[in-house]
Coordinates of C-alpha atoms in Angstrom, one line a residue:
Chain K
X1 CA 79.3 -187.8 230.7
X2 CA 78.7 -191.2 232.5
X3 CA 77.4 -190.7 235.8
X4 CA 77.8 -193.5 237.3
X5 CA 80.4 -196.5 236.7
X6 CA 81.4 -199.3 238.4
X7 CA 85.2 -200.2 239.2
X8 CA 86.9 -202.8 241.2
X9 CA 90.1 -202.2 242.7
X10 CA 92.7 -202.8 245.3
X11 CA 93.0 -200.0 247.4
X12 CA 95.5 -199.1 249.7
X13 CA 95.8 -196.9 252.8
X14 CA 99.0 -195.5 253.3
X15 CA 98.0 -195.0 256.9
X16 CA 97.3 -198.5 257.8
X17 CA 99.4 -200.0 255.3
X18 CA 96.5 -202.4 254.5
X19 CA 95.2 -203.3 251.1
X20 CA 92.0 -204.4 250.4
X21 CA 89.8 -205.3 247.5
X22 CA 86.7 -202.4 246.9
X23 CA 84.0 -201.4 244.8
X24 CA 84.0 -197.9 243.7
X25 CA 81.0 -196.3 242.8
X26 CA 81.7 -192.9 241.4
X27 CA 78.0 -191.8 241.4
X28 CA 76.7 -188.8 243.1
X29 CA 75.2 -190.8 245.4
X30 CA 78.3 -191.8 246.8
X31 CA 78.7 -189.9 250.0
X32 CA 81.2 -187.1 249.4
X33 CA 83.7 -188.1 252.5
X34 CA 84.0 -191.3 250.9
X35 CA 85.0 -189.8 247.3
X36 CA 87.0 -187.2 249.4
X37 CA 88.8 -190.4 251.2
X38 CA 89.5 -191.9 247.6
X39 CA 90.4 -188.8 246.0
X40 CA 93.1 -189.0 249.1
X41 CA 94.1 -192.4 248.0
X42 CA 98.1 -192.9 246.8
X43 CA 96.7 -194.7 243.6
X44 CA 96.0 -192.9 240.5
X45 CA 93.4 -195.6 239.6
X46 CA 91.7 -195.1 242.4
X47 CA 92.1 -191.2 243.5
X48 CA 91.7 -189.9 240.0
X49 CA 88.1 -191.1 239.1
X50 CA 87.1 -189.9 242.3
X51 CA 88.3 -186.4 242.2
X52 CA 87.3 -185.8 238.6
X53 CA 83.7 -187.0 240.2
X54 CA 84.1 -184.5 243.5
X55 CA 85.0 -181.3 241.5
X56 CA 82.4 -181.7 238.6
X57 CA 79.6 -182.3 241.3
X58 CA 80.9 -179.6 243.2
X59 CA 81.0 -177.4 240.4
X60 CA 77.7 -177.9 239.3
X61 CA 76.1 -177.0 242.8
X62 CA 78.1 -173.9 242.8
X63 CA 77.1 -172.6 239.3
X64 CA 73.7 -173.6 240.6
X65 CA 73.2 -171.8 243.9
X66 CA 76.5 -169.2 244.1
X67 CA 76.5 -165.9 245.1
X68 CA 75.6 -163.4 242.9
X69 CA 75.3 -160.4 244.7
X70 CA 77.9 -158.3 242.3
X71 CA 78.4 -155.1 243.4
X72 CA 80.4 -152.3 242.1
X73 CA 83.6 -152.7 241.9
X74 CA 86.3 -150.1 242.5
X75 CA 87.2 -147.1 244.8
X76 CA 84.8 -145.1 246.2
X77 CA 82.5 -142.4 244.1
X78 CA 84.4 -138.9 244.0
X79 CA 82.7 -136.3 246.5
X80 CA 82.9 -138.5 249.3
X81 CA 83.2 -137.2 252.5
X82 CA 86.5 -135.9 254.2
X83 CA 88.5 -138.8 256.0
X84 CA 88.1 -137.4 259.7
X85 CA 84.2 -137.5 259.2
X86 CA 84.2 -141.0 258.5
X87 CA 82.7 -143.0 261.0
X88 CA 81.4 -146.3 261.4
X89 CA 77.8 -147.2 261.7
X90 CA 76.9 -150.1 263.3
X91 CA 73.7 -151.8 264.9
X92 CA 74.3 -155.1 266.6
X93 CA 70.9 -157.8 266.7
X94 CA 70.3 -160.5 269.2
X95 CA 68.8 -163.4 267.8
X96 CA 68.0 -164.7 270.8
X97 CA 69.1 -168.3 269.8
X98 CA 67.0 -168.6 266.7
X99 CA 67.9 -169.0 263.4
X100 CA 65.7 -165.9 262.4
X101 CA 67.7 -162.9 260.5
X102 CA 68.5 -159.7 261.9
X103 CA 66.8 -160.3 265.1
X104 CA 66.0 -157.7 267.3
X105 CA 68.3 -154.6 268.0
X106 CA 70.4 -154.2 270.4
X107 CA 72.8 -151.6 270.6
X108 CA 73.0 -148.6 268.0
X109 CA 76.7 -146.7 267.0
X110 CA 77.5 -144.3 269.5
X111 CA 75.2 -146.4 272.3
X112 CA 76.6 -147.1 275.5
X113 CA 77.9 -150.5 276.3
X114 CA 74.8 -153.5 276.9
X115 CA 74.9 -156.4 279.6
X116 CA 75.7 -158.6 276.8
X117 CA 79.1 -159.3 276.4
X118 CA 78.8 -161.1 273.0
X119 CA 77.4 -158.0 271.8
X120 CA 80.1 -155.5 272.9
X121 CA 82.6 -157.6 271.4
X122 CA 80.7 -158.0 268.0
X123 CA 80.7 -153.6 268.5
X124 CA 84.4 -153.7 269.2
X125 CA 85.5 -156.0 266.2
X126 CA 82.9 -153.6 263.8
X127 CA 85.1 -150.7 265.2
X128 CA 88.3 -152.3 265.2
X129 CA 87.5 -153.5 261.2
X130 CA 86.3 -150.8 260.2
X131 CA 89.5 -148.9 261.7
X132 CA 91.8 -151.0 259.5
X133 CA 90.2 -150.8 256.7
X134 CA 90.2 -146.7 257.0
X135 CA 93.4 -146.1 258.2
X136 CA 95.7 -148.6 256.4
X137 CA 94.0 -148.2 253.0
X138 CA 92.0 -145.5 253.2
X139 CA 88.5 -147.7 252.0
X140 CA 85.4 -145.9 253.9
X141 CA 83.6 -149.2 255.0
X142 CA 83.0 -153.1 253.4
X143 CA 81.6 -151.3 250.0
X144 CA 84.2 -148.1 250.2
X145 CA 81.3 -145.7 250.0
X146 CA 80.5 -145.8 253.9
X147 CA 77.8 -149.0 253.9
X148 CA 76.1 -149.6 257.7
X149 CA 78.1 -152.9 259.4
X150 CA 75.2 -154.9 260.9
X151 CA 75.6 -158.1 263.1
X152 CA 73.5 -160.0 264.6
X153 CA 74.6 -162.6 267.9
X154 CA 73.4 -166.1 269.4
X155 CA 72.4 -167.0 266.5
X156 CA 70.7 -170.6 266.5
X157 CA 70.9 -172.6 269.8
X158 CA 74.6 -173.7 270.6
X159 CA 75.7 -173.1 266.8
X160 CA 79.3 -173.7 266.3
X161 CA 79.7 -171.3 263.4
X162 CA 80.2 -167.8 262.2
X163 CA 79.0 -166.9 258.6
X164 CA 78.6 -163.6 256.3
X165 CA 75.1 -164.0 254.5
X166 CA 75.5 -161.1 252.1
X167 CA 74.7 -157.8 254.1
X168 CA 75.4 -158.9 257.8
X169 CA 77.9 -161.0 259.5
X170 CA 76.2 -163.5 261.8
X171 CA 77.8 -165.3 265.2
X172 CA 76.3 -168.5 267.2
X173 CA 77.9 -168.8 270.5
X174 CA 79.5 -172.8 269.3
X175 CA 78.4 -175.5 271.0
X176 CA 80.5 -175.4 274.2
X177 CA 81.8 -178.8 273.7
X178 CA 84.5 -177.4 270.5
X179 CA 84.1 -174.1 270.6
X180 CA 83.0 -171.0 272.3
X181 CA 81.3 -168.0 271.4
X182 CA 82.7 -166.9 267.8
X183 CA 82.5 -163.2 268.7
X184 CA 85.8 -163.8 270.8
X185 CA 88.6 -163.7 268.5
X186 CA 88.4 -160.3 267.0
X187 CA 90.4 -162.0 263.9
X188 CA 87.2 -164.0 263.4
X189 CA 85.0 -160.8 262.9
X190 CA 87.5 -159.1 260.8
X191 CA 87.4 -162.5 258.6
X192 CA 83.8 -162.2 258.6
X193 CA 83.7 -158.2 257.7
X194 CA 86.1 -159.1 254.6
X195 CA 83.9 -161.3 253.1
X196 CA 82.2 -158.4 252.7
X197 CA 85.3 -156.4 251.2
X198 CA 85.9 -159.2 248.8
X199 CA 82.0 -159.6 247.6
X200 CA 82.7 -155.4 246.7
X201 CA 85.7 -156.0 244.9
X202 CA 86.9 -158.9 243.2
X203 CA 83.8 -161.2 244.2
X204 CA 86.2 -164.5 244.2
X205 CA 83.8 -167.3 243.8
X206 CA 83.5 -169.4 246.7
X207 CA 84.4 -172.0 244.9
X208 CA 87.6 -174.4 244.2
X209 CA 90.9 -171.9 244.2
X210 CA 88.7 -168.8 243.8
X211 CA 87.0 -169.7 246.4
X212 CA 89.9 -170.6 248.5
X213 CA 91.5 -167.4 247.5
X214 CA 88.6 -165.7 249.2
X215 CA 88.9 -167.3 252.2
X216 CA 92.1 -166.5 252.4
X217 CA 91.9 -163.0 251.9
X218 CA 89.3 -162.7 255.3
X219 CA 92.0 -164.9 257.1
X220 CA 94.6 -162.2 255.7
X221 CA 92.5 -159.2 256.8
X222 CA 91.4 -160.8 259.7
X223 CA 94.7 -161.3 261.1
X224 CA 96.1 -157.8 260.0
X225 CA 93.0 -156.5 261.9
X226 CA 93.6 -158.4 265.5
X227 CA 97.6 -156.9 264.9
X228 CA 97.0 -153.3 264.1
X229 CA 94.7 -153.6 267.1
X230 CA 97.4 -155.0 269.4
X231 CA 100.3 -153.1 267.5
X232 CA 102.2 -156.3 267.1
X233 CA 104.6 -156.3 264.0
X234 CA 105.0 -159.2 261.8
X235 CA 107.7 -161.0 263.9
X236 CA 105.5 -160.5 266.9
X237 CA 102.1 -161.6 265.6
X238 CA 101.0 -165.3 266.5
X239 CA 99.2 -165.4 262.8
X240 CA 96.7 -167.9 264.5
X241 CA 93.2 -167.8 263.0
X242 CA 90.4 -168.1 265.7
X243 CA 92.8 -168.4 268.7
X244 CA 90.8 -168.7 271.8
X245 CA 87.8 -170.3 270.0
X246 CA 88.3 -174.1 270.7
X247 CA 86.9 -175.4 274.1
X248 CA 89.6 -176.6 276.7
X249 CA 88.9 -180.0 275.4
X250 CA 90.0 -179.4 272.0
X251 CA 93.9 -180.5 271.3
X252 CA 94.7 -177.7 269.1
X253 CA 95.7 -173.4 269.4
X254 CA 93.4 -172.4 267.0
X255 CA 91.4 -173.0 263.8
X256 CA 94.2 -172.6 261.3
X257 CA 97.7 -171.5 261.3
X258 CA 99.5 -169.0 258.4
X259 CA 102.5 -169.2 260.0
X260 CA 102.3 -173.2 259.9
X261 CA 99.6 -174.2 257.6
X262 CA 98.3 -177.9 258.8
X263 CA 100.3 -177.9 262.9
X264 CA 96.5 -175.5 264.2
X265 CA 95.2 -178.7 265.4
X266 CA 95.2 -182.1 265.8
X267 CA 92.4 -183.9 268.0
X268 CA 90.8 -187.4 268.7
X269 CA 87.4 -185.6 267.7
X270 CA 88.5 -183.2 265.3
X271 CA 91.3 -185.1 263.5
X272 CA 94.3 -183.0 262.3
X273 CA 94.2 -179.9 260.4
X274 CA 94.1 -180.6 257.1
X275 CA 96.1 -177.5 256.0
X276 CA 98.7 -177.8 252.9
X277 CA 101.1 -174.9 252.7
X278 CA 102.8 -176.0 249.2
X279 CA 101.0 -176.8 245.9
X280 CA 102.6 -179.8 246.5
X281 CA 100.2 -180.8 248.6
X282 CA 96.6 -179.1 247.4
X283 CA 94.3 -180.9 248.3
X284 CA 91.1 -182.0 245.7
X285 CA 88.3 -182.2 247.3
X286 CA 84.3 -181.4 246.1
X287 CA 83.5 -181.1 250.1
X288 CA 83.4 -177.8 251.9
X289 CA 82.9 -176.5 248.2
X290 CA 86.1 -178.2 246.7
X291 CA 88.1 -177.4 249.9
X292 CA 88.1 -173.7 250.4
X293 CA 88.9 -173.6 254.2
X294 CA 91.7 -176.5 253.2
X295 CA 93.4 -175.0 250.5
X296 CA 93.6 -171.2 251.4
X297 CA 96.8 -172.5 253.3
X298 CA 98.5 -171.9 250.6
X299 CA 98.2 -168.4 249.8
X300 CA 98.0 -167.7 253.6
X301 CA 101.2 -169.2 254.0
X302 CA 102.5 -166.9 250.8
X303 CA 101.3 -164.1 253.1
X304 CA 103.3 -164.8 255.8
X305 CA 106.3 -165.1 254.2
X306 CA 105.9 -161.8 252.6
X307 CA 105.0 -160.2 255.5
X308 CA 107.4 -161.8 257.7
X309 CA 110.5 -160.9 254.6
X310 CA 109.6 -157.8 254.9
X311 CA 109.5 -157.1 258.2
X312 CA 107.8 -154.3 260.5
X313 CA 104.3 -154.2 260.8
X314 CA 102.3 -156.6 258.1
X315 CA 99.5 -154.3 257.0
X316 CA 102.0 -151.1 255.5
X317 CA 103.6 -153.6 253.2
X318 CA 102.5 -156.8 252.6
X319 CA 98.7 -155.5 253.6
X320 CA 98.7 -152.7 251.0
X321 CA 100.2 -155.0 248.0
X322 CA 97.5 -157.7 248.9
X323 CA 94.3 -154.6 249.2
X324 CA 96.0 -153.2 246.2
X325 CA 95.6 -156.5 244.6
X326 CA 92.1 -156.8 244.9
X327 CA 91.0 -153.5 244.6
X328 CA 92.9 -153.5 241.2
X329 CA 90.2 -154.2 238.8
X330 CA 92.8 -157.1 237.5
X331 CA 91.1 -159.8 238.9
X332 CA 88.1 -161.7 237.7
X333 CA 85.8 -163.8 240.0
X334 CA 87.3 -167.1 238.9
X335 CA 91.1 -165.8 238.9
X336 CA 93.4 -169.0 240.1
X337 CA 96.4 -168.9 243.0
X338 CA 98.7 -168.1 239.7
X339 CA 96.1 -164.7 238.4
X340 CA 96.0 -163.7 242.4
X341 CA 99.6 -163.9 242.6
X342 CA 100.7 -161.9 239.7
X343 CA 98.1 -159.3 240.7
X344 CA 100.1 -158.9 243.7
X345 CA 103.3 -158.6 242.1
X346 CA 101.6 -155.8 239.5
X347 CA 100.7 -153.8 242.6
X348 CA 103.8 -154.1 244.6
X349 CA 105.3 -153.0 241.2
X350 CA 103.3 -150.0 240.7
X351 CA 103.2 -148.6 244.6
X352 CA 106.9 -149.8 245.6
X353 CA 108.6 -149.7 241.9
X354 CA 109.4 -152.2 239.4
X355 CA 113.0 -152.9 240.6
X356 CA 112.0 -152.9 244.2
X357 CA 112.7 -155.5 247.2
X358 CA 108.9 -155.2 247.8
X359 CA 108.4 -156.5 244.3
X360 CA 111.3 -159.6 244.6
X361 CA 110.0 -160.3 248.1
X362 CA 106.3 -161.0 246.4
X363 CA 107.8 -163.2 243.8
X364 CA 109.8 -165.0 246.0
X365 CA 107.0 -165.8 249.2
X366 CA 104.5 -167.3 245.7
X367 CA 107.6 -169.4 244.3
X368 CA 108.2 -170.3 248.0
X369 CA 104.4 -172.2 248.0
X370 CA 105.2 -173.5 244.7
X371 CA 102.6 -170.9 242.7
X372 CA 104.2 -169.4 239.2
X373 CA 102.5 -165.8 238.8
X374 CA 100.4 -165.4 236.0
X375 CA 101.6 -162.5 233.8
X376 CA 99.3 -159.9 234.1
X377 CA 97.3 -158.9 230.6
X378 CA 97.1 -155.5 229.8
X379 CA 94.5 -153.5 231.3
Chain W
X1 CA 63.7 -194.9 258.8
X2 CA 67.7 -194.3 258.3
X3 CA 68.9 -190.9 258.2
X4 CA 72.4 -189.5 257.8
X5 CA 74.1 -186.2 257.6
X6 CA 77.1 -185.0 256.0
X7 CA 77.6 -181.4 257.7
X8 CA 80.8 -179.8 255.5
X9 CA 82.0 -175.8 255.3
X10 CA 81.6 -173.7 258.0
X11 CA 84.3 -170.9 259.1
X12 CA 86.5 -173.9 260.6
X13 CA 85.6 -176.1 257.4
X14 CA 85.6 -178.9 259.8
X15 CA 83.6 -182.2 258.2
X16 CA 80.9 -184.0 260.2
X17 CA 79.1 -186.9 259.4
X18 CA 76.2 -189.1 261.7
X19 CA 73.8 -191.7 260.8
X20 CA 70.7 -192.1 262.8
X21 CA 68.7 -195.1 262.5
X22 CA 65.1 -194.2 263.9
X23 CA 63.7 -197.7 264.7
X24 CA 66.6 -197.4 267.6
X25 CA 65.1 -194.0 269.2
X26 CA 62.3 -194.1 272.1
X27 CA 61.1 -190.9 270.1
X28 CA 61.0 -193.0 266.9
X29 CA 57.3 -191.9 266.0
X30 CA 58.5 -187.8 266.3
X31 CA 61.7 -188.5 264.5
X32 CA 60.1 -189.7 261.4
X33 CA 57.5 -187.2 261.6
X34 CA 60.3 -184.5 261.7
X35 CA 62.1 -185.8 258.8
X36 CA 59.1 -186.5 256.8
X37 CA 58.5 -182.3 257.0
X38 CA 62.3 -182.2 256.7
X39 CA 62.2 -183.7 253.9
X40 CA 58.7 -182.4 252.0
X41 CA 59.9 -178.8 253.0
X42 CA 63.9 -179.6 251.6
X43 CA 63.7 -181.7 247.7
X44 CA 64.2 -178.0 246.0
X45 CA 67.3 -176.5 245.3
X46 CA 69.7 -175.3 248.7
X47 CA 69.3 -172.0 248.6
X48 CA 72.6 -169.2 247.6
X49 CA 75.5 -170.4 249.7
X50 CA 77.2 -167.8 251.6
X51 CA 80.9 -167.4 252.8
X52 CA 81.4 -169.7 255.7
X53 CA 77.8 -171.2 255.6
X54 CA 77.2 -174.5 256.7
X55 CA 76.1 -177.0 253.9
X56 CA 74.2 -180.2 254.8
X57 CA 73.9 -183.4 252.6
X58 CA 70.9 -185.2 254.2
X59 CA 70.1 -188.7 253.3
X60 CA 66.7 -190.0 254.4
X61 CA 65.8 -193.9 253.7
X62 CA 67.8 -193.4 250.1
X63 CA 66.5 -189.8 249.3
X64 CA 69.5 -187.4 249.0
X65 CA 68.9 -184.2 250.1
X66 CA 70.9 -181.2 250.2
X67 CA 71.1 -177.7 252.1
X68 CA 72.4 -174.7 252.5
X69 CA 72.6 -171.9 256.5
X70 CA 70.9 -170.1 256.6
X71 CA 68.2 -171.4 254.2
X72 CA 66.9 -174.0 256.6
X73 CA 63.1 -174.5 257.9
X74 CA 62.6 -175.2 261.5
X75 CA 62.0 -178.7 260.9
X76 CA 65.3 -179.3 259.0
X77 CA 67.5 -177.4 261.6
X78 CA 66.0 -179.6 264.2
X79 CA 67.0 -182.8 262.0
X80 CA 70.4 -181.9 261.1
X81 CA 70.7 -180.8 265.2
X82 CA 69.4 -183.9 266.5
X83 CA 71.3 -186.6 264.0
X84 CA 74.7 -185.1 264.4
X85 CA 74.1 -184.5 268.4
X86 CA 73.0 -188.2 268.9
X87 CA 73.5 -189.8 265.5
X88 CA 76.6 -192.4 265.5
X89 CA 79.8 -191.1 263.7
X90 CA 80.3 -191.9 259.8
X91 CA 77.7 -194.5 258.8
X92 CA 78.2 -193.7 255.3
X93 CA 76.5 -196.9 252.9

């Protein structure tokens, strides 16, 4: 392929109704918000080029450097333990604001509460995950076969980020100016812990819609986690992602919205959530590894209708058809919105019945995001 | 020396970009000493990227660089910190 080509064209911002006369360089060199602000462009001339050029570059860095710690996939080994002897473990590490993993450790399951705050909350959202996880689908830990939950806090100096690296989910405690400690929202350490889950099962591929698919699925999890703790039903739950995480400064409730995809923010700093809830509106991008915090609207949003249609409390339902899903040996690590969704409506078929509402309801919340369910092959 | 950072992922998947222009810094002489190491340390391959990881597009005086949380040296952590803290927004070519 050509790497790097030349084009002159008028291009025209919808948002300040000016056109003007550029030079495109489609070249990796080209800085990728620049390409991202073509690919955003209302001209094909123009947005085309430039988000063939984002995905393929994008690509190629994931193929290069992805993830590929593939575990075993499936339920857990037979002979397991009985449920009321499964018990978390956890160990929590300080990392005493560098960026060195574990750090050292600081509280031990069954320990009493430490001094540190941060830590007890990372120990409470371990718990509080791991209780989901057990109760609502019966899965013994991330890996199903009782696998240690490590953390480690104040990771880095002010670092506005939270982040699963493989075996351990790792918090910084923000940079006080847009956010606060990420250990708050205990919807941000469920998110975290399912990365986890998701790396067992289906390992999505953090890349494009796989990767936004996995994403996603930790927002999914994440807020199912922060209800069953508070006991809120569907009707009652905010389905806010990382509410309480922004800084007083920030216009915005939180991070992302399922009930609302693209209304979480919108900030001087921060600009607007970027958020599409429809197909209609994907978004192609080759930053933030072709948009995989952007485009996980959608099937968040598919989510929420589901869970909201049905009614009562979103993790007996709606939960168990989406675990189902992705413990289903379906799925492959590239499988697209469409393969996700007609996994989904294959399980709510086989645990609720063909002819059920549960069934209709999952057609109906995909169709509603403008996503066509693949047809699942046989097994 | 010119040096600008394109900061993208991350669990809010929020984009940041800063360019720093060195000559314009009372602790010029440091600076370019950091990124030199930043930059010798940093030409290989970002290391695996992990779910909500921060990835980093560095350019340094044309060189384009890229990297991967939690794969970074001291010396490019430092970088990355101090172009996006005082670095001016956007400043793409």
């Amino acid at each position: 392929m050509t790497l790097c080509h030349f084009a002159g064209m008028d291009a025209h911002s919808k948002r300040t109704g000016q056109t003007r006369r550029v030079h495109a360089v489609f070249c990796p060199i080209v800085p990728p918000h620049v390409l991202d602000h073509l690919s955003r462009s209302g001209d094909p001339v123009l947005y085309e080029p430039a988000r063939r050029t984002l995905e393929h570059d994008a690509l190629q860095r994931t193929r290069r450097r992805i993830t590929t710690v593939r575990m075993t996939a499936g339920p857990a080994a037979p002979g397991e333990a009985p449920e009321a002897e499964k018990k978390p473990r956890r160990t929590i590490s300080d990392a005493e604001h560098r960026e060195q993993l574990p750090g050292t450790k600081v509280r031990s399951e069954g320990e009493d509460p430490v001094d540190d705050a941060s830590v007890n909350r990372a120990y409470a959202g371990l718990g509080a995950t791991f209780e989901l996880f057990l109760k609502a689908f019966s899965r013994f830990s991330i890996d199903g076969a009782g696998m240690p939950l490590d953390a480690t806090v104040h990771y880095g100096e002010k670092y506005g980020n939270a982040f699963w690296d493989g075996e351990r989910m790792v918090f910084g405690d923000g940079d006080g100016e847009v956010f606060r400690d990420f250990t708050l929202p205990v919807d941000v350490i469920g998110h975290e812990l399912t990365h986890g889950v998701t790396q067992h099962t289906v390992n999505l591929a953090y890349f494009g819609q796989s990767g936004a698919l996995n994403e996603s699925v930790s927002d999914v999890f994440g807020s199912l986690i922060k209800q069953y703790g508070l006991g809120q039903s569907a009707d009652q739950a905010d389905w806010l992602i990382g509410d309480g995480l922004f800084t007083d400064r920030v216009e915005g409730v939180a991070l992302r919205s399922m009930k609302a995809p693209g209304t979480a923010y919108d900030d001087d700093v921060l600009g607007k959530d970027p958020q599409p809830a429809t197909m209609e509106d994907y978004v192609h991008t080759g930053s933030d590894n072709g948009g995989v915090h952007i485009n996980s609207g959608i099937p968040n949003h598919a989510f929420y209708r589901l869970a909201t249609g049905l009614g009562g409390n979103a993790w007996e339902r709606a939960g168990r058809i989406w675990y189902d899903a992705l413990t289903s040996g379906d799925l492959a690590p590239d499988a697209d919105f469409a393969a996700f969704a007609g996994a989904t409506v294959s399980a709510a078929a086989s645990r609720f019945g063909e002819g059920g509402p549960e069934r209709e309801a999952v057609v109906k919340s995909w169709s509603a995001v403008g996503v066509s369910p693949a047809e699942q092959a046989p097994a | 020396m010119r040096i600008t950072v394109t900061r993208s992922g991350g669990f809010a998947g929020i984009v940041r970009n800063a360019t720093l222009d060195t000559r314009q810094q009372s602790d010029a002489a440091e600076l370019t000493d950091l990124a030199r190491t930043a930059l010798e340390e940093g030409r290989g391959a970002p290391g695996p990227v992990v779910p909500d990881g921060f990835f980093y597009e560095v350019e340094i005086d044309g060189e384009m660089l890229q990297w991967a949380d939690p794969h970074l040296t001291a010396a490019q952590s430092a970088l990355v910190k101090k172009v996006l803290g005082e670095g001016s927004p956007g400043g793409a070519p």
